[in-house]
Amino acid sequence: MSTMNRRRFLRTGGALLAASSLPFSLVKIAFGKAASEDFTFAYVSDSHITQIKGKEFVRNWDRGLIRAVAETNLLDPRPDFIFYGGDIAQLGKPEEIDHGLEILAGLRGDVHYVMGEHDYYLDLGEHWRKRLGPDHYSFDHKGVHFVVLNSILTYDDWTYNKWDTPMRRMKEMARLDNPQGSPFMVGDKQREWLRQDLAAVSKDTPIVVMSHSPLQKIYKGWNFWTEDAEQVQALLKPFAKVTVLYGHVHQIQYNQIGNISFNSAMATAWPWPYPASFTQESSHMPKLTVAMNRADPFFDRDATGWQFINLQTGDVDVHYALPDNRDRIVAFNEEKGEPVDTYYQPESARIPPQRHF
Ligand SMILES: [Fe+2]
Ligand SMILES: [Fe+2]
């Protein structure tokens, strides 16, 4: 992207941000000198639409999604399409999925959907698939190969043999710090599908993988985790530049493992904090990035915000604008070969993460 285009791009976003703060991402894929055409797409995630009863739903979560839809429709330049990163529903009920999709139907443009665990564990994705189609697929767009995975599956024994009712299964999977839970995975079948899908793609094609759980191992207790992450990463390793964009964690995260850049999106519903245990567990991220400051619980839009993702020749440069907080820029650092948070990187600039009891 030329400096001028980039400046115009950021200025446009800045103007929109001044109007309001937004819980979704705008992803830009730029090709530099290549013949391919630059384009953008929007990324909305984790709305957790929650039914109280009948037609009554938790209003905060409705409002977060309604706002994201409205602001996405105002984007200039128009994104080529929109990704929804999973967890439309809270407890997987058809009423919740339908209500979420009714709000999302307001989006102008095609929407590609990713399956979240909150959409899945009540009826094992039946209603979601009936409304939205397959839970893993790929497509090409202007020189980029996009792959969507369902990364929230788990061991068959846990899924099929452990629970008396589907709702019990859903609630067990929805809880954090639950010893009765089970780790997420992509699974053998889908990995074989991925292997075959990628076999037809040239190694210099930029790959963007959309998943719900991070395709890396961050923190098992909260299922910020994918059990077969290394096996999925191995399939992506032969490609020059790979970006994994994921939801689920409701917070800003970034990481680099070999050729793969990882970036999360914020949720439209609520932010998760970084527990102090991230840094105490041997299972933490291979390269732990920078802990997010605990969101202000009295400010319902805190730690939601706006993200620019500038994917220039495969390197990600994300501009996070947080209401009532200093903006954050996570930019790919050529020297370090990984994304770096330009403000919070030094230890001395960080606020200690929250402790949980
Ligand atoms: Fe979520
Ligand atoms: Fe999730």
Short mmCIF file of C-alpha atoms and ligand atoms in Angstrom, two decimals:
data_model
loop_
_atom_site.label_atom_id
_atom_site.label_comp_id
_atom_site.label_asym_id
_atom_site.label_seq_id
_atom_site.Cartn_x
_atom_site.Cartn_y
_atom_site.Cartn_z
CA MET A 1 0.00 0.00 0.00
CA SER A 2 1.46 3.38 -0.89
CA THR A 3 2.09 5.87 1.91
CA MET A 4 -0.68 8.06 0.60
CA ASN A 5 -3.19 5.26 0.40
CA ARG A 6 -2.20 4.10 3.82
CA ARG A 7 -2.54 7.57 5.25
CA ARG A 8 -5.95 7.97 3.65
CA PHE A 9 -6.97 4.56 4.95
CA LEU A 10 -5.99 5.40 8.51
CA ARG A 11 -7.52 8.85 8.31
CA THR A 12 -10.83 7.42 7.15
CA GLY A 13 -10.81 4.99 10.06
CA GLY A 14 -9.78 7.72 12.47
CA ALA A 15 -12.73 9.85 11.42
CA LEU A 16 -15.10 6.97 11.96
CA LEU A 17 -13.52 6.25 15.32
CA ALA A 18 -14.06 9.82 16.45
CA ALA A 19 -17.75 9.31 15.78
CA SER A 20 -17.89 6.23 17.97
CA SER A 21 -15.83 3.34 19.26
CA LEU A 22 -16.34 0.10 17.55
CA PRO A 23 -16.16 -3.52 18.50
CA PHE A 24 -15.01 -4.93 15.20
CA SER A 25 -11.95 -5.12 12.98
CA LEU A 26 -11.18 -3.87 9.54
CA VAL A 27 -8.64 -6.08 7.86
CA LYS A 28 -6.61 -4.75 4.98
CA ILE A 29 -4.71 -7.00 2.67
CA ALA A 30 -2.15 -5.09 0.66
CA PHE A 31 0.12 -6.50 -1.97
CA GLY A 32 2.87 -3.90 -2.29
CA LYS A 33 4.50 -4.38 -5.68
CA ALA A 34 2.54 -7.46 -6.70
CA ALA A 35 -0.04 -7.26 -9.45
CA SER A 36 -2.87 -8.25 -7.10
CA GLU A 37 -5.38 -5.70 -5.96
CA ASP A 38 -5.53 -4.39 -2.36
CA PHE A 39 -8.74 -5.01 -0.49
CA THR A 40 -10.28 -4.88 2.95
CA PHE A 41 -12.72 -6.98 4.90
CA ALA A 42 -14.50 -6.39 8.20
CA TYR A 43 -14.40 -8.78 11.13
CA VAL A 44 -17.11 -8.96 13.79
CA SER A 45 -16.96 -11.55 16.57
CA ASP A 46 -18.33 -12.99 19.82
CA SER A 47 -21.76 -11.45 20.33
CA HIS A 48 -23.07 -14.09 22.77
CA ILE A 49 -26.73 -13.28 22.15
CA THR A 50 -28.50 -14.53 25.29
CA GLN A 51 -32.17 -15.43 25.54
CA ILE A 52 -33.84 -14.55 28.83
CA LYS A 53 -37.17 -15.99 27.80
CA GLY A 54 -39.36 -15.92 24.70
CA LYS A 55 -38.49 -12.84 22.69
CA GLU A 56 -36.56 -11.27 25.56
CA PHE A 57 -32.77 -11.15 25.17
CA VAL A 58 -29.92 -9.64 27.23
CA ARG A 59 -29.87 -6.08 25.95
CA ASN A 60 -26.15 -5.29 26.32
CA TRP A 61 -25.14 -8.07 23.98
CA ASP A 62 -27.83 -7.17 21.47
CA ARG A 63 -26.65 -3.55 21.51
CA GLY A 64 -23.00 -4.51 20.94
CA LEU A 65 -23.88 -6.44 17.80
CA ILE A 66 -26.40 -3.89 16.51
CA ARG A 67 -23.73 -1.21 16.81
CA ALA A 68 -21.09 -3.30 15.04
CA VAL A 69 -23.50 -3.94 12.16
CA ALA A 70 -24.41 -0.27 11.86
CA GLU A 71 -20.77 0.88 11.91
CA THR A 72 -19.66 -1.80 9.47
CA ASN A 73 -22.25 -0.52 7.02
CA LEU A 74 -20.73 2.97 7.27
CA LEU A 75 -17.20 1.85 6.39
CA ASP A 76 -15.46 3.74 3.65
CA PRO A 77 -13.83 2.20 1.69
CA ARG A 78 -16.42 -0.56 1.62
CA PRO A 79 -15.01 -3.89 2.80
CA ASP A 80 -15.21 -6.63 0.15
CA PHE A 81 -16.96 -8.90 2.64
CA ILE A 82 -17.45 -9.49 6.33
CA PHE A 83 -16.26 -12.29 8.60
CA TYR A 84 -18.16 -13.31 11.67
CA GLY A 85 -15.74 -15.00 14.08
CA GLY A 86 -18.09 -17.26 16.08
CA ASP A 87 -20.14 -17.33 19.32
CA ILE A 88 -23.28 -15.74 17.90
CA ALA A 89 -25.21 -17.42 20.72
CA GLN A 90 -24.54 -17.89 24.44
CA LEU A 91 -26.09 -21.31 24.99
CA GLY A 92 -26.47 -22.47 21.38
CA LYS A 93 -30.27 -22.15 21.36
CA PRO A 94 -31.91 -21.85 17.95
CA GLU A 95 -33.71 -18.73 19.26
CA GLU A 96 -30.35 -17.12 20.10
CA ILE A 97 -28.76 -18.03 16.78
CA ASP A 98 -31.86 -16.82 14.88
CA HIS A 99 -31.99 -13.55 16.82
CA GLY A 100 -28.26 -12.96 16.22
CA LEU A 101 -28.65 -13.70 12.51
CA GLU A 102 -31.61 -11.36 12.32
CA ILE A 103 -29.35 -8.54 13.57
CA LEU A 104 -26.49 -9.64 11.30
CA ALA A 105 -28.89 -9.67 8.33
CA GLY A 106 -28.59 -5.87 8.45
CA LEU A 107 -25.01 -6.09 7.18
CA ARG A 108 -24.45 -4.87 3.64
CA GLY A 109 -22.28 -7.41 1.85
CA ASP A 110 -21.52 -11.11 1.98
CA VAL A 111 -20.80 -12.60 5.39
CA HIS A 112 -18.61 -15.64 6.03
CA TYR A 113 -19.21 -17.42 9.31
CA VAL A 114 -16.95 -19.27 11.74
CA MET A 115 -18.40 -21.74 14.28
CA GLY A 116 -17.93 -20.94 17.99
CA GLU A 117 -18.28 -23.37 20.89
CA HIS A 118 -21.33 -21.45 22.14
CA ASP A 119 -23.00 -22.08 18.78
CA TYR A 120 -22.09 -25.76 18.77
CA TYR A 121 -22.37 -27.71 22.02
CA LEU A 122 -26.16 -27.73 22.44
CA ASP A 123 -27.14 -29.48 19.19
CA LEU A 124 -23.62 -30.11 17.83
CA GLY A 125 -23.99 -27.37 15.27
CA GLU A 126 -27.17 -28.64 13.67
CA HIS A 127 -29.14 -25.39 13.72
CA TRP A 128 -26.08 -23.28 12.84
CA ARG A 129 -25.33 -25.47 9.81
CA LYS A 130 -28.98 -25.44 8.76
CA ARG A 131 -28.90 -21.63 8.71
CA LEU A 132 -25.34 -21.03 7.51
CA GLY A 133 -24.00 -24.09 5.70
CA PRO A 134 -20.72 -25.96 6.19
CA ASP A 135 -18.51 -25.19 9.21
CA HIS A 136 -15.24 -25.51 7.26
CA TYR A 137 -14.55 -24.28 3.76
CA SER A 138 -12.11 -22.28 1.69
CA PHE A 139 -12.24 -19.70 -1.06
CA ASP A 140 -9.93 -17.44 -3.03
CA HIS A 141 -10.29 -13.72 -3.17
CA LYS A 142 -8.04 -11.38 -5.18
CA GLY A 143 -4.97 -13.56 -4.82
CA VAL A 144 -5.45 -14.59 -1.16
CA HIS A 145 -6.49 -18.09 -0.11
CA PHE A 146 -8.95 -17.99 2.80
CA VAL A 147 -9.54 -21.05 4.94
CA VAL A 148 -12.26 -21.33 7.57
CA LEU A 149 -11.91 -24.05 10.21
CA ASN A 150 -14.16 -25.33 12.95
CA SER A 151 -11.53 -25.42 15.70
CA ILE A 152 -13.84 -25.99 18.68
CA LEU A 153 -14.45 -29.74 18.37
CA THR A 154 -13.25 -32.04 21.12
CA TYR A 155 -12.81 -35.74 21.98
CA ASP A 156 -15.78 -37.89 20.90
CA ASP A 157 -16.04 -39.53 24.30
CA TRP A 158 -16.58 -36.16 25.98
CA THR A 159 -19.05 -35.03 23.30
CA TYR A 160 -21.17 -38.17 22.99
CA ASN A 161 -20.89 -40.25 26.15
CA LYS A 162 -20.48 -38.01 29.14
CA TRP A 163 -23.64 -35.92 29.58
CA ASP A 164 -27.31 -36.71 30.31
CA THR A 165 -28.61 -33.72 28.38
CA PRO A 166 -27.35 -31.53 25.53
CA MET A 167 -27.82 -28.42 27.70
CA ARG A 168 -25.60 -29.89 30.41
CA ARG A 169 -22.91 -30.46 27.76
CA MET A 170 -23.31 -26.88 26.51
CA LYS A 171 -23.02 -25.41 30.00
CA GLU A 172 -19.96 -27.47 30.87
CA MET A 173 -18.19 -26.25 27.75
CA ALA A 174 -19.26 -22.64 28.33
CA ARG A 175 -17.55 -22.38 31.74
CA LEU A 176 -14.01 -21.18 32.34
CA ASP A 177 -11.72 -22.91 34.85
CA ASN A 178 -13.89 -26.01 34.63
CA PRO A 179 -12.11 -29.31 35.28
CA GLN A 180 -15.10 -31.01 33.56
CA GLY A 181 -14.38 -29.19 30.30
CA SER A 182 -12.41 -30.56 27.39
CA PRO A 183 -9.78 -29.00 25.10
CA PHE A 184 -10.76 -27.72 21.67
CA MET A 185 -9.34 -29.26 18.52
CA VAL A 186 -9.62 -29.19 14.73
CA GLY A 187 -9.50 -32.98 14.59
CA ASP A 188 -8.11 -35.61 12.19
CA LYS A 189 -10.88 -35.36 9.62
CA GLN A 190 -10.70 -31.62 9.16
CA ARG A 191 -6.89 -31.62 9.20
CA GLU A 192 -6.94 -34.13 6.35
CA TRP A 193 -9.40 -31.86 4.51
CA LEU A 194 -7.03 -28.93 5.14
CA ARG A 195 -4.04 -30.89 3.86
CA GLN A 196 -5.87 -31.66 0.62
CA ASP A 197 -7.20 -28.11 0.29
CA LEU A 198 -3.72 -26.59 0.67
CA ALA A 199 -2.12 -29.09 -1.72
CA ALA A 200 -3.70 -27.18 -4.61
CA VAL A 201 -2.38 -23.77 -3.45
CA SER A 202 1.01 -22.38 -4.53
CA LYS A 203 3.44 -21.77 -1.67
CA ASP A 204 3.76 -18.05 -2.34
CA THR A 205 0.00 -17.42 -2.09
CA PRO A 206 -0.85 -15.46 1.09
CA ILE A 207 -2.98 -17.66 3.38
CA VAL A 208 -5.50 -16.29 5.86
CA VAL A 209 -6.96 -18.83 8.27
CA MET A 210 -10.08 -17.92 10.22
CA SER A 211 -10.80 -19.97 13.33
CA HIS A 212 -12.69 -19.45 16.57
CA SER A 213 -10.15 -20.74 19.09
CA PRO A 214 -6.56 -19.60 18.65
CA LEU A 215 -4.60 -22.14 16.57
CA GLN A 216 -1.89 -21.93 19.23
CA LYS A 217 -1.69 -22.94 22.89
CA ILE A 218 -2.21 -20.00 25.21
CA TYR A 219 -4.04 -21.08 28.37
CA LYS A 220 -5.70 -24.44 28.75
CA GLY A 221 -7.86 -23.62 31.79
CA TRP A 222 -9.85 -21.15 29.72
CA ASN A 223 -9.64 -23.12 26.48
CA PHE A 224 -7.58 -20.35 24.93
CA TRP A 225 -6.11 -23.42 23.36
CA THR A 226 -6.26 -25.81 20.41
CA GLU A 227 -5.11 -29.31 21.27
CA ASP A 228 -3.77 -30.13 17.79
CA ALA A 229 -2.38 -26.61 17.16
CA GLU A 230 1.10 -27.92 16.26
CA GLN A 231 -0.33 -30.29 13.65
CA VAL A 232 -2.37 -27.50 12.06
CA GLN A 233 0.67 -25.19 12.13
CA ALA A 234 2.75 -27.90 10.42
CA LEU A 235 0.30 -27.89 7.48
CA LEU A 236 0.66 -24.11 7.21
CA LYS A 237 4.44 -24.10 7.52
CA PRO A 238 5.35 -24.51 3.82
CA PHE A 239 3.64 -21.24 2.88
CA ALA A 240 5.56 -17.97 2.71
CA LYS A 241 3.12 -15.89 4.75
CA VAL A 242 0.26 -17.11 6.88
CA THR A 243 -2.06 -15.11 9.10
CA VAL A 244 -4.42 -16.68 11.62
CA LEU A 245 -7.27 -14.46 12.77
CA TYR A 246 -9.34 -15.76 15.67
CA GLY A 247 -12.10 -14.74 18.05
CA HIS A 248 -13.01 -16.47 21.32
CA VAL A 249 -10.50 -14.70 23.58
CA HIS A 250 -12.38 -11.34 23.69
CA GLN A 251 -9.13 -9.38 23.97
CA ILE A 252 -6.14 -8.15 22.01
CA GLN A 253 -3.53 -10.84 21.43
CA TYR A 254 -0.76 -11.21 18.92
CA ASN A 255 2.01 -13.68 18.43
CA GLN A 256 4.40 -15.03 15.85
CA ILE A 257 5.30 -18.69 15.47
CA GLY A 258 7.68 -19.26 12.55
CA ASN A 259 5.97 -18.03 9.39
CA ILE A 260 2.56 -17.65 11.07
CA SER A 261 1.28 -14.37 12.50
CA PHE A 262 -1.57 -14.63 14.98
CA ASN A 263 -3.99 -11.80 15.75
CA SER A 264 -7.20 -11.85 17.73
CA ALA A 265 -10.23 -9.61 17.51
CA MET A 266 -12.15 -8.03 20.33
CA ALA A 267 -15.72 -9.14 21.09
CA THR A 268 -18.92 -7.15 20.62
CA ALA A 269 -20.21 -8.54 23.95
CA TRP A 270 -17.62 -8.22 26.76
CA PRO A 271 -13.84 -8.33 27.22
CA TRP A 272 -12.00 -11.10 29.05
CA PRO A 273 -9.08 -10.06 31.23
CA TYR A 274 -5.68 -11.67 31.10
CA PRO A 275 -5.49 -13.76 34.23
CA ALA A 276 -2.21 -13.55 36.13
CA SER A 277 -2.07 -17.30 35.72
CA PHE A 278 -1.12 -16.81 32.05
CA THR A 279 2.36 -16.05 33.23
CA GLN A 280 2.46 -18.76 35.90
CA GLU A 281 1.39 -21.71 33.81
CA SER A 282 3.85 -23.73 31.79
CA SER A 283 1.13 -23.88 29.15
CA HIS A 284 1.29 -20.16 28.34
CA MET A 285 1.84 -18.87 24.84
CA PRO A 286 5.20 -19.80 23.29
CA LYS A 287 6.10 -16.14 23.21
CA LEU A 288 3.82 -14.43 25.70
CA THR A 289 2.89 -11.06 24.29
CA VAL A 290 1.67 -8.10 26.32
CA ALA A 291 -1.05 -8.41 28.92
CA MET A 292 -4.09 -6.23 28.34
CA ASN A 293 -4.96 -3.84 31.14
CA ARG A 294 -8.05 -5.06 32.95
CA ALA A 295 -11.09 -3.51 31.37
CA ASP A 296 -13.02 -1.04 33.47
CA PRO A 297 -16.06 -3.00 34.69
CA PHE A 298 -18.03 0.25 35.04
CA PHE A 299 -17.56 1.20 31.42
CA ASP A 300 -19.42 -1.29 29.24
CA ARG A 301 -17.55 -0.40 26.06
CA ASP A 302 -14.07 -0.58 27.58
CA ALA A 303 -11.70 -3.01 25.90
CA THR A 304 -13.89 -3.12 22.89
CA GLY A 305 -12.73 -0.99 20.03
CA TRP A 306 -11.56 -0.61 16.51
CA GLN A 307 -8.79 -2.49 14.80
CA PHE A 308 -7.03 -1.85 11.54
CA ILE A 309 -5.14 -4.80 10.25
CA ASN A 310 -2.75 -3.90 7.52
CA LEU A 311 -1.51 -7.09 6.00
CA GLN A 312 1.27 -5.79 3.80
CA THR A 313 2.98 -8.59 1.94
CA GLY A 314 1.77 -10.87 4.70
CA ASP A 315 2.95 -8.80 7.69
CA VAL A 316 0.28 -7.63 10.04
CA ASP A 317 0.05 -4.11 11.38
CA VAL A 318 -2.94 -3.60 13.66
CA HIS A 319 -4.25 -0.28 14.94
CA TYR A 320 -6.38 -0.73 18.03
CA ALA A 321 -8.30 2.31 19.12
CA LEU A 322 -9.75 1.93 22.61
CA PRO A 323 -12.28 4.38 23.97
CA ASP A 324 -11.03 6.32 27.02
CA ASN A 325 -7.67 4.59 26.72
CA ARG A 326 -4.45 5.22 24.87
CA ASP A 327 -4.59 3.76 21.37
CA ARG A 328 -2.47 0.71 20.78
CA ILE A 329 -0.54 -0.12 17.67
CA VAL A 330 0.64 -3.66 17.17
CA ALA A 331 3.01 -3.60 14.24
CA PHE A 332 5.11 -6.30 12.66
CA ASN A 333 8.75 -5.58 13.52
CA GLU A 334 11.03 -6.68 10.68
CA GLU A 335 14.11 -6.83 12.91
CA LYS A 336 12.47 -8.98 15.57
CA GLY A 337 10.41 -10.93 13.03
CA GLU A 338 7.30 -10.69 15.18
CA PRO A 339 4.47 -8.31 16.01
CA VAL A 340 5.35 -5.75 18.68
CA ASP A 341 3.07 -3.58 20.79
CA THR A 342 4.63 -0.19 20.29
CA TYR A 343 3.43 1.29 23.59
CA TYR A 344 3.03 -1.54 26.11
CA GLN A 345 6.09 -3.55 25.09
CA PRO A 346 8.52 -2.49 27.85
CA GLU A 347 7.84 -4.25 31.18
CA SER A 348 7.87 -0.88 32.94
CA ALA A 349 4.93 0.33 30.81
CA ARG A 350 2.67 -2.56 31.78
CA ILE A 351 0.03 -2.67 34.47
CA PRO A 352 0.21 -6.00 36.34
CA PRO A 353 -2.52 -8.41 35.21
CA GLN A 354 -5.52 -9.12 37.42
CA ARG A 355 -5.32 -11.93 39.96
CA HIS A 356 -8.18 -14.39 40.29
CA PHE A 357 -9.22 -16.09 43.48
FE FE B 1 -16.83 -15.82 22.94
FE FE B 2 -15.76 -18.99 22.22
#
